[in-house]
Amino acid sequence: MTDISLSAARTPWTGTADPAELSHWDAVAERVADVLRSDALERDRRGADPRDELDVLRDAGLVDLLHPAEFGGGGGHWESAFRVVRILSRADASVAQVLAYHYINSGNIGFAADPASQADWYRRSVQGHWVWGDSVNPVDPDLVLTPEGDGYRLTGLKRFSTGASAGDVVLASAIVNGGDRDGESLLVVLDHDAPGIRYLGDWDALGQRLSASGSVRFDEVRVEAADVLAPLTDEPFASLITPGIQLAFGNIYLGIAEGALARGVELARNRHNSWFLSTVDRYRDDPFVQRVVGDFSSRIAAVEALADLRGRRFDEVAALGDDVTAQVRGDLEIAIAQLKVVSSDTSVEVANRIFEITGSSSAKASVGLDLFWRNVRTHSLHDPVDYKKLEVGAWVLNGELQPISLYT
């Protein structure tokens, strides 16, 4: 890793989280997770947008965790936010995903917005306790901004718009067609109920059913000059949003694995009779059951340690502001890609094989153990983990970095 030193230039984040901060937000997240866990399976079956659940996050202060305290926010660090996402994912990975995207979407204020406009964005976001959904999917580049007077008209369709239909504002990326900024990609922030925005409600996935990830159509939506948050660039500091969202993914997968193991252990402990060929009386004393639990617990502990290191590192880099170089960003990108690889592979395996220690009765729909597998199997397809392995391998072997994008 490249050595870094703290800089106050162009960044609202300084330092790293101390134990008291981490303990505080962990405890808040645990309380919220308990609320979400109580009816997670029932809500998953309904598949409705998580509006009530987002109110729980607002009331707990989690929505404003990363916003600067001087504007009424929580004044927290990224490490705290990523741990919150992990803890919530143990109970409800869909809602955790919406919160993770909110952190990254609103994080563009600090990473990309003109410093002169940041105070206004933060103030309004905190006052309204905004949840920032997005319509940014980079493999669906169909949104066009057409200049009109001092602003634009936004037209097109975006799929996989996580949180957009349930949040307060929508962060959209679009290409300008004409005028002084012709060909430029801009990030714009629009009110959820702005005229011309239609939420199609077509999210129909195996898992992450409450992530509000359906398509959004924009029909001649008016975009004022003040609605433009920032240009979308590959400048090192501004483009930290991509390692950030990948780090959030790693924590989602880790949380799902932790939740699956905890639920599996609960079921195994409550099962009284061992398999008839076993040499023990209690199911939980069976050496095969203990071996699987020991394997999973050990691997999860290793991923957790790595996730904490990467979360702390992200804060160190975010504190650099203008001093973030391409090399520093590249080091961070690869470090987080490593987490993505091991967290994804571990979570998919744990959520799949946990049934081996819980028995056939755990396959009942009423038990809900499948929720963990469905969630991680769905979200881990967001961008292929094999390409993350190649990304890391190309760096280790040849010192090559992939082009900066919304995936790398």
PDB file of N, CA and C in Angstrom, residues 47-138:
ATOM      1  N   GLY A  47     -42.856  -8.395  -1.319  1.00  0.00           N
ATOM      2  CA  GLY A  47     -42.069  -7.763  -2.374  1.00  0.00           C
ATOM      3  C   GLY A  47     -42.392  -6.310  -2.626  1.00  0.00           C
ATOM      4  N   ALA A  48     -42.953  -5.621  -1.655  1.00  0.00           N
ATOM      5  CA  ALA A  48     -43.297  -4.207  -1.827  1.00  0.00           C
ATOM      6  C   ALA A  48     -42.079  -3.324  -1.595  1.00  0.00           C
ATOM      7  N   ASP A  49     -42.112  -2.103  -2.124  1.00  0.00           N
ATOM      8  CA  ASP A  49     -41.026  -1.157  -1.867  1.00  0.00           C
ATOM      9  C   ASP A  49     -40.908  -0.913  -0.365  1.00  0.00           C
ATOM     10  N   PRO A  50     -39.674  -0.800   0.143  1.00  0.00           N
ATOM     11  CA  PRO A  50     -39.461  -0.735   1.597  1.00  0.00           C
ATOM     12  C   PRO A  50     -39.614   0.673   2.183  1.00  0.00           C
ATOM     13  N   ARG A  51     -40.722   1.307   1.955  1.00  0.00           N
ATOM     14  CA  ARG A  51     -40.901   2.685   2.442  1.00  0.00           C
ATOM     15  C   ARG A  51     -40.954   2.743   3.972  1.00  0.00           C
ATOM     16  N   ASP A  52     -41.718   1.835   4.579  1.00  0.00           N
ATOM     17  CA  ASP A  52     -41.797   1.822   6.041  1.00  0.00           C
ATOM     18  C   ASP A  52     -40.440   1.494   6.653  1.00  0.00           C
ATOM     19  N   GLU A  53     -39.720   0.594   6.024  1.00  0.00           N
ATOM     20  CA  GLU A  53     -38.408   0.205   6.531  1.00  0.00           C
ATOM     21  C   GLU A  53     -37.422   1.372   6.469  1.00  0.00           C
ATOM     22  N   LEU A  54     -37.533   2.184   5.428  1.00  0.00           N
ATOM     23  CA  LEU A  54     -36.658   3.353   5.330  1.00  0.00           C
ATOM     24  C   LEU A  54     -36.972   4.366   6.425  1.00  0.00           C
ATOM     25  N   ASP A  55     -38.221   4.424   6.861  1.00  0.00           N
ATOM     26  CA  ASP A  55     -38.558   5.287   7.994  1.00  0.00           C
ATOM     27  C   ASP A  55     -37.865   4.819   9.266  1.00  0.00           C
ATOM     28  N   VAL A  56     -37.734   3.503   9.411  1.00  0.00           N
ATOM     29  CA  VAL A  56     -37.004   2.961  10.568  1.00  0.00           C
ATOM     30  C   VAL A  56     -35.546   3.422  10.521  1.00  0.00           C
ATOM     31  N   LEU A  57     -34.950   3.406   9.332  1.00  0.00           N
ATOM     32  CA  LEU A  57     -33.567   3.867   9.185  1.00  0.00           C
ATOM     33  C   LEU A  57     -33.457   5.353   9.482  1.00  0.00           C
ATOM     34  N   ARG A  58     -34.430   6.137   9.022  1.00  0.00           N
ATOM     35  CA  ARG A  58     -34.419   7.588   9.294  1.00  0.00           C
ATOM     36  C   ARG A  58     -34.508   7.854  10.792  1.00  0.00           C
ATOM     37  N   ASP A  59     -35.464   7.204  11.446  1.00  0.00           N
ATOM     38  CA  ASP A  59     -35.673   7.431  12.870  1.00  0.00           C
ATOM     39  C   ASP A  59     -34.448   7.070  13.697  1.00  0.00           C
ATOM     40  N   ALA A  60     -33.683   6.091  13.218  1.00  0.00           N
ATOM     41  CA  ALA A  60     -32.483   5.661  13.945  1.00  0.00           C
ATOM     42  C   ALA A  60     -31.274   6.535  13.664  1.00  0.00           C
ATOM     43  N   GLY A  61     -31.389   7.453  12.691  1.00  0.00           N
ATOM     44  CA  GLY A  61     -30.265   8.316  12.338  1.00  0.00           C
ATOM     45  C   GLY A  61     -29.304   7.718  11.344  1.00  0.00           C
ATOM     46  N   LEU A  62     -29.595   6.515  10.835  1.00  0.00           N
ATOM     47  CA  LEU A  62     -28.654   5.850   9.940  1.00  0.00           C
ATOM     48  C   LEU A  62     -28.559   6.525   8.577  1.00  0.00           C
ATOM     49  N   VAL A  63     -29.654   7.127   8.126  1.00  0.00           N
ATOM     50  CA  VAL A  63     -29.642   7.791   6.821  1.00  0.00           C
ATOM     51  C   VAL A  63     -28.659   8.954   6.797  1.00  0.00           C
ATOM     52  N   ASP A  64     -28.509   9.647   7.916  1.00  0.00           N
ATOM     53  CA  ASP A  64     -27.651  10.839   7.977  1.00  0.00           C
ATOM     54  C   ASP A  64     -26.281  10.554   8.579  1.00  0.00           C
ATOM     55  N   LEU A  65     -25.951   9.286   8.766  1.00  0.00           N
ATOM     56  CA  LEU A  65     -24.709   8.908   9.463  1.00  0.00           C
ATOM     57  C   LEU A  65     -23.475   9.592   8.889  1.00  0.00           C
ATOM     58  N   LEU A  66     -23.332   9.628   7.581  1.00  0.00           N
ATOM     59  CA  LEU A  66     -22.113  10.129   6.944  1.00  0.00           C
ATOM     60  C   LEU A  66     -22.106  11.635   6.720  1.00  0.00           C
ATOM     61  N   HIS A  67     -23.247  12.281   6.876  1.00  0.00           N
ATOM     62  CA  HIS A  67     -23.291  13.720   6.616  1.00  0.00           C
ATOM     63  C   HIS A  67     -22.590  14.481   7.742  1.00  0.00           C
ATOM     64  N   PRO A  68     -21.887  15.561   7.408  1.00  0.00           N
ATOM     65  CA  PRO A  68     -21.125  16.302   8.428  1.00  0.00           C
ATOM     66  C   PRO A  68     -22.004  16.801   9.569  1.00  0.00           C
ATOM     67  N   ALA A  69     -21.445  16.740  10.771  1.00  0.00           N
ATOM     68  CA  ALA A  69     -22.186  17.162  11.962  1.00  0.00           C
ATOM     69  C   ALA A  69     -22.555  18.638  11.902  1.00  0.00           C
ATOM     70  N   GLU A  70     -21.751  19.461  11.245  1.00  0.00           N
ATOM     71  CA  GLU A  70     -22.034  20.897  11.199  1.00  0.00           C
ATOM     72  C   GLU A  70     -23.339  21.211  10.478  1.00  0.00           C
ATOM     73  N   PHE A  71     -23.842  20.256   9.687  1.00  0.00           N
ATOM     74  CA  PHE A  71     -25.118  20.449   8.991  1.00  0.00           C
ATOM     75  C   PHE A  71     -26.237  19.622   9.626  1.00  0.00           C
ATOM     76  N   GLY A  72     -25.960  19.054  10.797  1.00  0.00           N
ATOM     77  CA  GLY A  72     -26.954  18.262  11.495  1.00  0.00           C
ATOM     78  C   GLY A  72     -26.843  16.772  11.254  1.00  0.00           C
ATOM     79  N   GLY A  73     -25.828  16.353  10.504  1.00  0.00           N
ATOM     80  CA  GLY A  73     -25.641  14.938  10.229  1.00  0.00           C
ATOM     81  C   GLY A  73     -24.967  14.207  11.364  1.00  0.00           C
ATOM     82  N   GLY A  74     -24.743  12.911  11.147  1.00  0.00           N
ATOM     83  CA  GLY A  74     -24.147  12.084  12.191  1.00  0.00           C
ATOM     84  C   GLY A  74     -22.660  12.261  12.343  1.00  0.00           C
ATOM     85  N   GLY A  75     -22.003  12.843  11.349  1.00  0.00           N
ATOM     86  CA  GLY A  75     -20.567  13.075  11.441  1.00  0.00           C
ATOM     87  C   GLY A  75     -19.752  11.803  11.503  1.00  0.00           C
ATOM     88  N   GLY A  76     -20.308  10.700  10.999  1.00  0.00           N
ATOM     89  CA  GLY A  76     -19.617   9.416  11.075  1.00  0.00           C
ATOM     90  C   GLY A  76     -18.656   9.191   9.928  1.00  0.00           C
ATOM     91  N   HIS A  77     -17.931   8.104  10.018  1.00  0.00           N
ATOM     92  CA  HIS A  77     -16.944   7.734   9.012  1.00  0.00           C
ATOM     93  C   HIS A  77     -17.464   6.582   8.156  1.00  0.00           C
ATOM     94  N   TRP A  78     -16.787   6.362   7.035  1.00  0.00           N
ATOM     95  CA  TRP A  78     -17.181   5.315   6.112  1.00  0.00           C
ATOM     96  C   TRP A  78     -17.078   3.931   6.755  1.00  0.00           C
ATOM     97  N   GLU A  79     -16.091   3.717   7.587  1.00  0.00           N
ATOM     98  CA  GLU A  79     -15.971   2.414   8.241  1.00  0.00           C
ATOM     99  C   GLU A  79     -17.228   2.107   9.052  1.00  0.00           C
ATOM    100  N   SER A  80     -17.747   3.113   9.748  1.00  0.00           N
ATOM    101  CA  SER A  80     -18.986   2.921  10.512  1.00  0.00           C
ATOM    102  C   SER A  80     -20.142   2.580   9.586  1.00  0.00           C
ATOM    103  N   ALA A  81     -20.230   3.290   8.463  1.00  0.00           N
ATOM    104  CA  ALA A  81     -21.329   3.063   7.527  1.00  0.00           C
ATOM    105  C   ALA A  81     -21.269   1.653   6.936  1.00  0.00           C
ATOM    106  N   PHE A  82     -20.078   1.202   6.561  1.00  0.00           N
ATOM    107  CA  PHE A  82     -19.954  -0.134   5.983  1.00  0.00           C
ATOM    108  C   PHE A  82     -20.304  -1.217   7.003  1.00  0.00           C
ATOM    109  N   ARG A  83     -19.942  -0.998   8.251  1.00  0.00           N
ATOM    110  CA  ARG A  83     -20.293  -1.967   9.303  1.00  0.00           C
ATOM    111  C   ARG A  83     -21.801  -1.998   9.533  1.00  0.00           C
ATOM    112  N   VAL A  84     -22.443  -0.841   9.447  1.00  0.00           N
ATOM    113  CA  VAL A  84     -23.903  -0.795   9.557  1.00  0.00           C
ATOM    114  C   VAL A  84     -24.539  -1.631   8.452  1.00  0.00           C
ATOM    115  N   VAL A  85     -24.055  -1.467   7.234  1.00  0.00           N
ATOM    116  CA  VAL A  85     -24.571  -2.243   6.099  1.00  0.00           C
ATOM    117  C   VAL A  85     -24.402  -3.738   6.361  1.00  0.00           C
ATOM    118  N   ARG A  86     -23.260  -4.116   6.900  1.00  0.00           N
ATOM    119  CA  ARG A  86     -22.999  -5.527   7.202  1.00  0.00           C
ATOM    120  C   ARG A  86     -23.976  -6.061   8.246  1.00  0.00           C
ATOM    121  N   ILE A  87     -24.180  -5.300   9.307  1.00  0.00           N
ATOM    122  CA  ILE A  87     -25.054  -5.755  10.383  1.00  0.00           C
ATOM    123  C   ILE A  87     -26.498  -5.880   9.901  1.00  0.00           C
ATOM    124  N   LEU A  88     -26.960  -4.916   9.135  1.00  0.00           N
ATOM    125  CA  LEU A  88     -28.328  -4.987   8.614  1.00  0.00           C
ATOM    126  C   LEU A  88     -28.490  -6.151   7.640  1.00  0.00           C
ATOM    127  N   SER A  89     -27.427  -6.473   6.899  1.00  0.00           N
ATOM    128  CA  SER A  89     -27.501  -7.568   5.928  1.00  0.00           C
ATOM    129  C   SER A  89     -27.690  -8.919   6.598  1.00  0.00           C
ATOM    130  N   ARG A  90     -27.325  -9.030   7.864  1.00  0.00           N
ATOM    131  CA  ARG A  90     -27.567 -10.276   8.583  1.00  0.00           C
ATOM    132  C   ARG A  90     -29.067 -10.539   8.728  1.00  0.00           C
ATOM    133  N   ALA A  91     -29.848  -9.478   8.744  1.00  0.00           N
ATOM    134  CA  ALA A  91     -31.289  -9.591   8.956  1.00  0.00           C
ATOM    135  C   ALA A  91     -32.090  -9.369   7.685  1.00  0.00           C
ATOM    136  N   ASP A  92     -31.717  -8.348   6.898  1.00  0.00           N
ATOM    137  CA  ASP A  92     -32.481  -7.977   5.705  1.00  0.00           C
ATOM    138  C   ASP A  92     -31.531  -7.328   4.706  1.00  0.00           C
ATOM    139  N   ALA A  93     -30.997  -8.140   3.815  1.00  0.00           N
ATOM    140  CA  ALA A  93     -30.001  -7.643   2.874  1.00  0.00           C
ATOM    141  C   ALA A  93     -30.596  -6.687   1.851  1.00  0.00           C
ATOM    142  N   SER A  94     -31.889  -6.783   1.589  1.00  0.00           N
ATOM    143  CA  SER A  94     -32.519  -5.864   0.645  1.00  0.00           C
ATOM    144  C   SER A  94     -32.475  -4.429   1.156  1.00  0.00           C
ATOM    145  N   VAL A  95     -32.929  -4.228   2.392  1.00  0.00           N
ATOM    146  CA  VAL A  95     -32.918  -2.896   2.975  1.00  0.00           C
ATOM    147  C   VAL A  95     -31.481  -2.413   3.160  1.00  0.00           C
ATOM    148  N   ALA A  96     -30.585  -3.323   3.520  1.00  0.00           N
ATOM    149  CA  ALA A  96     -29.169  -2.957   3.649  1.00  0.00           C
ATOM    150  C   ALA A  96     -28.617  -2.473   2.318  1.00  0.00           C
ATOM    151  N   GLN A  97     -29.045  -3.098   1.221  1.00  0.00           N
ATOM    152  CA  GLN A  97     -28.584  -2.665  -0.100  1.00  0.00           C
ATOM    153  C   GLN A  97     -29.055  -1.250  -0.413  1.00  0.00           C
ATOM    154  N   VAL A  98     -30.309  -0.942  -0.130  1.00  0.00           N
ATOM    155  CA  VAL A  98     -30.813   0.409  -0.369  1.00  0.00           C
ATOM    156  C   VAL A  98     -30.016   1.427   0.435  1.00  0.00           C
ATOM    157  N   LEU A  99     -29.721   1.100   1.700  1.00  0.00           N
ATOM    158  CA  LEU A  99     -28.941   2.019   2.528  1.00  0.00           C
ATOM    159  C   LEU A  99     -27.522   2.162   1.993  1.00  0.00           C
ATOM    160  N   ALA A 100     -26.919   1.061   1.557  1.00  0.00           N
ATOM    161  CA  ALA A 100     -25.564   1.116   1.008  1.00  0.00           C
ATOM    162  C   ALA A 100     -25.514   2.026  -0.212  1.00  0.00           C
ATOM    163  N   TYR A 101     -26.470   1.872  -1.107  1.00  0.00           N
ATOM    164  CA  TYR A 101     -26.510   2.719  -2.292  1.00  0.00           C
ATOM    165  C   TYR A 101     -26.758   4.177  -1.904  1.00  0.00           C
ATOM    166  N   HIS A 102     -27.587   4.386  -0.905  1.00  0.00           N
ATOM    167  CA  HIS A 102     -27.806   5.753  -0.419  1.00  0.00           C
ATOM    168  C   HIS A 102     -26.503   6.387   0.047  1.00  0.00           C
ATOM    169  N   TYR A 103     -25.710   5.627   0.805  1.00  0.00           N
ATOM    170  CA  TYR A 103     -24.431   6.165   1.280  1.00  0.00           C
ATOM    171  C   TYR A 103     -23.537   6.559   0.104  1.00  0.00           C
ATOM    172  N   ILE A 104     -23.473   5.718  -0.903  1.00  0.00           N
ATOM    173  CA  ILE A 104     -22.621   6.011  -2.047  1.00  0.00           C
ATOM    174  C   ILE A 104     -23.203   7.149  -2.878  1.00  0.00           C
ATOM    175  N   ASN A 105     -24.496   7.107  -3.145  1.00  0.00           N
ATOM    176  CA  ASN A 105     -25.121   8.152  -3.954  1.00  0.00           C
ATOM    177  C   ASN A 105     -24.948   9.523  -3.326  1.00  0.00           C
ATOM    178  N   SER A 106     -25.291   9.634  -2.060  1.00  0.00           N
ATOM    179  CA  SER A 106     -25.149  10.927  -1.380  1.00  0.00           C
ATOM    180  C   SER A 106     -23.681  11.250  -1.133  1.00  0.00           C
ATOM    181  N   GLY A 107     -22.819  10.226  -1.111  1.00  0.00           N
ATOM    182  CA  GLY A 107     -21.385  10.462  -0.963  1.00  0.00           C
ATOM    183  C   GLY A 107     -20.805  11.263  -2.107  1.00  0.00           C
ATOM    184  N   ASN A 108     -21.511  11.280  -3.243  1.00  0.00           N
ATOM    185  CA  ASN A 108     -21.053  12.097  -4.363  1.00  0.00           C
ATOM    186  C   ASN A 108     -21.014  13.583  -4.024  1.00  0.00           C
ATOM    187  N   ILE A 109     -21.761  13.999  -3.012  1.00  0.00           N
ATOM    188  CA  ILE A 109     -21.657  15.396  -2.582  1.00  0.00           C
ATOM    189  C   ILE A 109     -20.215  15.707  -2.216  1.00  0.00           C
ATOM    190  N   GLY A 110     -19.641  14.846  -1.383  1.00  0.00           N
ATOM    191  CA  GLY A 110     -18.279  15.076  -0.930  1.00  0.00           C
ATOM    192  C   GLY A 110     -17.221  14.732  -1.950  1.00  0.00           C
ATOM    193  N   PHE A 111     -17.466  13.707  -2.756  1.00  0.00           N
ATOM    194  CA  PHE A 111     -16.459  13.266  -3.709  1.00  0.00           C
ATOM    195  C   PHE A 111     -16.433  14.100  -4.992  1.00  0.00           C
ATOM    196  N   ALA A 112     -17.599  14.546  -5.465  1.00  0.00           N
ATOM    197  CA  ALA A 112     -17.646  15.082  -6.819  1.00  0.00           C
ATOM    198  C   ALA A 112     -18.228  16.478  -6.960  1.00  0.00           C
ATOM    199  N   ALA A 113     -19.084  16.892  -6.022  1.00  0.00           N
ATOM    200  CA  ALA A 113     -19.750  18.187  -6.173  1.00  0.00           C
ATOM    201  C   ALA A 113     -18.774  19.343  -5.998  1.00  0.00           C
ATOM    202  N   ASP A 114     -19.094  20.454  -6.627  1.00  0.00           N
ATOM    203  CA  ASP A 114     -18.330  21.680  -6.435  1.00  0.00           C
ATOM    204  C   ASP A 114     -18.358  22.037  -4.947  1.00  0.00           C
ATOM    205  N   PRO A 115     -17.193  22.261  -4.318  1.00  0.00           N
ATOM    206  CA  PRO A 115     -17.177  22.589  -2.894  1.00  0.00           C
ATOM    207  C   PRO A 115     -18.095  23.756  -2.537  1.00  0.00           C
ATOM    208  N   ALA A 116     -18.304  24.668  -3.470  1.00  0.00           N
ATOM    209  CA  ALA A 116     -19.171  25.811  -3.191  1.00  0.00           C
ATOM    210  C   ALA A 116     -20.627  25.412  -3.021  1.00  0.00           C
ATOM    211  N   SER A 117     -21.011  24.269  -3.566  1.00  0.00           N
ATOM    212  CA  SER A 117     -22.406  23.829  -3.475  1.00  0.00           C
ATOM    213  C   SER A 117     -22.626  22.750  -2.429  1.00  0.00           C
ATOM    214  N   GLN A 118     -21.560  22.255  -1.835  1.00  0.00           N
ATOM    215  CA  GLN A 118     -21.694  21.113  -0.929  1.00  0.00           C
ATOM    216  C   GLN A 118     -22.551  21.433   0.288  1.00  0.00           C
ATOM    217  N   ALA A 119     -22.374  22.593   0.880  1.00  0.00           N
ATOM    218  CA  ALA A 119     -23.123  22.936   2.090  1.00  0.00           C
ATOM    219  C   ALA A 119     -24.619  22.894   1.834  1.00  0.00           C
ATOM    220  N   ASP A 120     -25.052  23.420   0.703  1.00  0.00           N
ATOM    221  CA  ASP A 120     -26.474  23.432   0.388  1.00  0.00           C
ATOM    222  C   ASP A 120     -27.005  22.015   0.203  1.00  0.00           C
ATOM    223  N   TRP A 121     -26.262  21.173  -0.497  1.00  0.00           N
ATOM    224  CA  TRP A 121     -26.688  19.790  -0.684  1.00  0.00           C
ATOM    225  C   TRP A 121     -26.792  19.060   0.652  1.00  0.00           C
ATOM    226  N   TYR A 122     -25.774  19.222   1.493  1.00  0.00           N
ATOM    227  CA  TYR A 122     -25.802  18.556   2.798  1.00  0.00           C
ATOM    228  C   TYR A 122     -26.956  19.065   3.654  1.00  0.00           C
ATOM    229  N   ARG A 123     -27.146  20.366   3.671  1.00  0.00           N
ATOM    230  CA  ARG A 123     -28.182  20.957   4.514  1.00  0.00           C
ATOM    231  C   ARG A 123     -29.566  20.447   4.119  1.00  0.00           C
ATOM    232  N   ARG A 124     -29.845  20.429   2.822  1.00  0.00           N
ATOM    233  CA  ARG A 124     -31.156  19.976   2.376  1.00  0.00           C
ATOM    234  C   ARG A 124     -31.344  18.473   2.599  1.00  0.00           C
ATOM    235  N   SER A 125     -30.287  17.708   2.385  1.00  0.00           N
ATOM    236  CA  SER A 125     -30.386  16.267   2.562  1.00  0.00           C
ATOM    237  C   SER A 125     -30.655  15.915   4.024  1.00  0.00           C
ATOM    238  N   VAL A 126     -29.982  16.609   4.936  1.00  0.00           N
ATOM    239  CA  VAL A 126     -30.176  16.336   6.359  1.00  0.00           C
ATOM    240  C   VAL A 126     -31.536  16.819   6.834  1.00  0.00           C
ATOM    241  N   GLN A 127     -31.928  17.998   6.411  1.00  0.00           N
ATOM    242  CA  GLN A 127     -33.218  18.531   6.841  1.00  0.00           C
ATOM    243  C   GLN A 127     -34.379  17.640   6.391  1.00  0.00           C
ATOM    244  N   GLY A 128     -34.272  17.088   5.206  1.00  0.00           N
ATOM    245  CA  GLY A 128     -35.325  16.208   4.705  1.00  0.00           C
ATOM    246  C   GLY A 128     -35.113  14.747   5.015  1.00  0.00           C
ATOM    247  N   HIS A 129     -33.975  14.430   5.679  1.00  0.00           N
ATOM    248  CA  HIS A 129     -33.599  13.026   5.914  1.00  0.00           C
ATOM    249  C   HIS A 129     -33.761  12.218   4.628  1.00  0.00           C
ATOM    250  N   TRP A 130     -33.233  12.781   3.555  1.00  0.00           N
ATOM    251  CA  TRP A 130     -33.372  12.168   2.242  1.00  0.00           C
ATOM    252  C   TRP A 130     -32.720  10.793   2.180  1.00  0.00           C
ATOM    253  N   VAL A 131     -33.391   9.866   1.542  1.00  0.00           N
ATOM    254  CA  VAL A 131     -32.776   8.631   1.070  1.00  0.00           C
ATOM    255  C   VAL A 131     -32.515   8.819  -0.415  1.00  0.00           C
ATOM    256  N   TRP A 132     -31.270   8.658  -0.818  1.00  0.00           N
ATOM    257  CA  TRP A 132     -30.855   8.859  -2.198  1.00  0.00           C
ATOM    258  C   TRP A 132     -30.910   7.529  -2.956  1.00  0.00           C
ATOM    259  N   GLY A 133     -31.933   7.371  -3.802  1.00  0.00           N
ATOM    260  CA  GLY A 133     -31.939   6.250  -4.736  1.00  0.00           C
ATOM    261  C   GLY A 133     -31.134   6.614  -5.969  1.00  0.00           C
ATOM    262  N   ASP A 134     -30.987   5.675  -6.892  1.00  0.00           N
ATOM    263  CA  ASP A 134     -30.207   6.016  -8.085  1.00  0.00           C
ATOM    264  C   ASP A 134     -30.788   5.417  -9.342  1.00  0.00           C
ATOM    265  N   SER A 135     -30.420   6.017 -10.452  1.00  0.00           N
ATOM    266  CA  SER A 135     -30.742   5.524 -11.783  1.00  0.00           C
ATOM    267  C   SER A 135     -29.493   5.756 -12.632  1.00  0.00           C
ATOM    268  N   VAL A 136     -28.460   4.950 -12.337  1.00  0.00           N
ATOM    269  CA  VAL A 136     -27.109   5.207 -12.838  1.00  0.00           C
ATOM    270  C   VAL A 136     -26.546   4.028 -13.625  1.00  0.00           C
ATOM    271  N   ASN A 137     -27.234   2.912 -13.663  1.00  0.00           N
ATOM    272  CA  ASN A 137     -26.749   1.680 -14.287  1.00  0.00           C
ATOM    273  C   ASN A 137     -25.902   1.950 -15.541  1.00  0.00           C
ATOM    274  N   PRO A 138     -24.578   1.711 -15.493  1.00  0.00           N
ATOM    275  CA  PRO A 138     -23.693   2.088 -16.598  1.00  0.00           C
ATOM    276  C   PRO A 138     -23.814   1.218 -17.845  1.00  0.00           C
TER     277      PRO A 138
END
